[in-house]
Every structure is written in C-alpha cells, then in structure tokens.
C-alpha cells in the first residue's frame, strides 16, 4: 500500500468512526476538514471504500432518504449508499491511531494524524509531536547549511525564497514546542491532582482512626458521660 492510500484509509476510517456517511459527504469532509485531501477525487476515494468494504472494515447500507421509484429511472438517480464502520473497522482505526513510526512525522501524514488527535491517547500524541519536531529540526539544520553555502551565488529572489522556507519551518517548530509543553503541563497537572487526591484520602483515613477508640468505636462525648 502506498503512503497516500494509507493516509486516505486512515482518514476515511476516522471520519466514519464519527458517523456513517454517503460517499459525497465523505469526500466533502475530506476536502474541507482535512486540507491535505483537497487533491483527492472520486476516482481515488471509491476504490479505497471498496477495498475497506472487502476487508470487512466498512459495510454498505442503502440510504434512509426516500427515493421516488418512478422518477429514478428517468433521472438516472440511484439510491445513495451509506458507509458504516464495522467493529473490525474500529479496531483497525485504533491500530492505525496507535502507530508512531517515522511515517507519522511526514508532512501529509502528520496533518492527517493531527486532525484526529482528539481521539488519540496523550502518550501517542507526545511521541508523534516530538518525532515531528525532531524531523523538522533536522530539515532546518540542512536548510541553514545549504543557505550558508550558496547565498553568495544566488540572486536576491532565490535567497528570499529560501528565507521564507526556513521561516516556515521555524514557525512550525515553535508551534510544536508550544503543543509539547501544553501536553506536558496537562500530564503534570493530572499527576498532581491524582497525588493530592491520594494524600487527602490517606489523611482522611488517619483522622478517622484517631477519632475512634482502640476497639473501633467512636470516643465518648460529654453527653455520653452525663447519662
């Protein structure tokens, strides 16, 4: 499977996990929500859907929309097909969602992965973000070295284009740094909250023990002594 078809499979499964869709609606979501798929066409999408159906990850269902049986033959319109994720398809998407290999750091793949970060575990998000940052830092280092070697031989416009490219990468690195720090802060806050809760439970238990007699019954009160 090529990288582009793998990205499309991942995105289709992810979108259908949210809700069943027609092919047209699915393509529209791919184009509008995931900008990386603007160049994809029906000629690319439908073979992918057929493959996912053949693998048992999707099922095709007739649309619930009413169809005029008399008008359909005249207009050439057929009942729309709705694609629904199966239990096996959900497992497949979870498997793809957990992958953090080098392919998840590439430009197109990262954009698709980031679009589904809301469904991704924190540990996986961190590995993908850190891997992407490392990849861009390597790219930036090479760009700077190339710029230093060739700047004397290039015209002003080519130099400006190279500067623009470096600035774009630098901006994304800064953005990734902010995301990574935010993820770490959220993790640290969660750990701190869990620790405080555990200490509070321990303190409450100790206080309860101190307020009981050795035999486990509550201590006497002044009213008890007067009776």
XYZ file of C-alpha atoms in Angstrom, residues 9-203:
195
model
C -7.599 4.739 4.563
C -6.769 6.198 7.968
C -8.794 9.361 7.348
C -11.825 7.518 5.967
C -11.951 5.158 8.934
C -11.536 8.089 11.319
C -14.339 10.135 9.792
C -16.707 7.176 9.625
C -15.999 6.444 13.259
C -17.755 9.736 13.996
C -20.847 8.824 11.965
C -21.917 6.929 8.813
C -21.724 8.985 5.605
C -22.503 8.965 1.897
C -19.545 8.972 -0.458
C -20.215 12.582 -1.460
C -20.440 13.724 2.148
C -17.274 11.820 2.996
C -15.360 13.438 0.135
C -16.606 16.854 1.231
C -15.356 16.259 4.777
C -12.002 15.097 3.447
C -11.694 18.279 1.392
C -12.901 20.782 3.996
C -11.814 19.318 7.334
C -8.566 17.725 6.163
C -6.938 20.108 3.728
C -4.323 17.557 2.745
C -7.010 15.730 0.742
C -8.088 18.639 -1.466
C -6.475 16.992 -4.485
C -8.234 13.649 -3.936
C -11.039 12.781 -6.360
C -13.890 10.306 -6.522
C -11.632 8.186 -8.689
C -9.327 7.816 -5.692
C -11.912 7.657 -2.925
C -14.261 4.978 -4.225
C -11.596 2.312 -4.867
C -10.458 2.941 -1.295
C -14.026 2.491 0.003
C -14.425 -0.736 -1.984
C -11.183 -2.070 -0.520
C -12.273 -1.224 3.012
C -15.601 -2.968 2.414
C -13.809 -6.044 1.031
C -11.603 -6.114 4.138
C -14.670 -6.106 6.366
C -13.893 -2.716 7.870
C -16.908 -0.987 6.305
C -20.365 -2.062 5.266
C -22.589 -0.507 2.601
C -26.167 0.309 3.507
C -28.951 1.901 1.452
C -29.726 5.474 2.436
C -32.739 6.102 4.637
C -33.714 9.004 2.361
C -36.920 8.286 0.372
C -36.418 7.641 -3.336
C -39.112 8.236 -5.952
C -39.305 4.887 -7.740
C -40.933 6.464 -10.826
C -38.535 9.391 -11.109
C -35.340 7.398 -10.566
C -35.306 5.640 -13.983
C -35.949 8.964 -15.721
C -33.296 10.935 -13.898
C -30.779 8.127 -13.708
C -30.505 8.644 -9.946
C -29.970 5.650 -7.745
C -30.394 5.271 -4.010
C -27.388 6.653 -2.171
C -25.094 4.241 -0.394
C -24.177 4.940 3.214
C -20.838 3.663 4.515
C -20.752 2.493 8.111
C -17.765 1.436 10.219
C -17.807 -2.155 11.490
C -16.378 -3.408 14.777
C -13.379 -4.713 12.836
C -13.020 -1.315 11.174
C -12.963 0.381 14.549
C -10.213 -1.978 15.681
C -8.274 -1.226 12.500
C -8.557 2.512 13.102
C -7.428 2.096 16.723
C -4.428 0.138 15.454
C -3.507 2.874 12.966
C -4.124 5.557 15.588
C -1.597 3.997 17.962
C 1.244 3.867 15.414
C 4.093 6.319 15.992
C 6.643 5.249 13.390
C 8.628 7.602 11.133
C 5.801 7.790 8.576
C 3.632 9.636 11.109
C 6.120 12.544 11.088
C 5.955 13.223 7.345
C 4.182 16.328 6.040
C 0.972 14.793 4.670
C 0.757 12.015 7.246
C 1.282 14.343 10.181
C -1.536 16.637 9.047
C -3.964 13.698 8.926
C -2.761 12.326 12.262
C -3.079 15.730 13.918
C -6.674 16.046 12.681
C -7.569 13.035 14.865
C -5.551 13.987 17.942
C -8.811 14.356 19.848
C -9.214 10.574 19.579
C -5.539 9.831 20.281
C -4.051 8.968 23.662
C -1.747 11.514 25.308
C 1.340 9.265 25.116
C 0.872 8.695 21.387
C 0.285 12.419 20.805
C 3.540 13.211 22.583
C 5.557 10.703 20.548
C 4.126 11.986 17.269
C 4.701 15.636 18.207
C 8.254 15.016 19.388
C 9.018 12.933 16.298
C 7.661 15.666 14.033
C 9.721 18.300 15.839
C 12.880 16.220 15.542
C 12.255 15.717 11.820
C 11.767 19.451 11.242
C 14.830 20.380 13.288
C 16.909 18.096 11.068
C 15.371 19.694 7.989
C 16.018 23.178 9.334
C 19.650 22.398 10.030
C 20.153 21.205 6.453
C 18.378 24.266 5.057
C 20.588 26.620 7.065
C 23.743 24.804 5.980
C 22.657 24.946 2.338
C 21.779 28.621 2.654
C 25.197 29.439 4.112
C 26.978 27.592 1.277
C 25.020 29.047 -1.629
C 23.951 32.539 -0.559
C 26.861 34.204 -2.387
C 25.892 32.575 -5.698
C 22.135 33.173 -5.614
C 20.122 36.200 -6.676
C 18.013 38.165 -4.217
C 14.721 36.496 -5.130
C 16.059 32.962 -4.718
C 17.584 33.947 -1.389
C 14.270 35.413 -0.266
C 12.515 32.195 -1.225
C 14.968 30.178 0.839
C 14.495 32.514 3.807
C 10.759 32.112 3.507
C 11.129 28.327 3.565
C 13.312 28.439 6.667
C 10.959 30.825 8.436
C 8.034 28.489 7.727
C 9.879 25.564 9.281
C 10.960 27.698 12.244
C 7.351 28.744 12.869
C 6.188 25.141 12.881
C 8.967 24.161 15.287
C 7.874 26.931 17.665
C 4.272 25.782 17.313
C 5.280 22.189 18.086
C 7.245 23.363 21.138
C 4.115 25.068 22.457
C 1.992 21.978 21.856
C 4.513 19.713 23.542
C 4.769 21.992 26.575
C 0.978 22.111 26.774
C 0.779 18.311 26.670
C 3.418 18.035 29.398
C 1.664 20.619 31.548
C -1.588 18.692 31.225
C 0.142 15.462 32.178
C 1.866 17.055 35.181
C -1.413 18.617 36.316
C -3.150 15.252 36.086
C -0.406 13.600 38.140
C -0.542 16.397 40.716
C -4.308 16.092 41.024
C -4.070 12.323 41.468
C -1.335 12.735 44.110
C -3.329 15.353 46.047
C -6.396 13.129 45.967
C -4.429 10.162 47.296
C -2.926 12.262 50.096
C -6.354 13.580 51.012
C -7.759 10.055 51.188
C -4.839 8.968 53.396
C -5.266 11.988 55.669
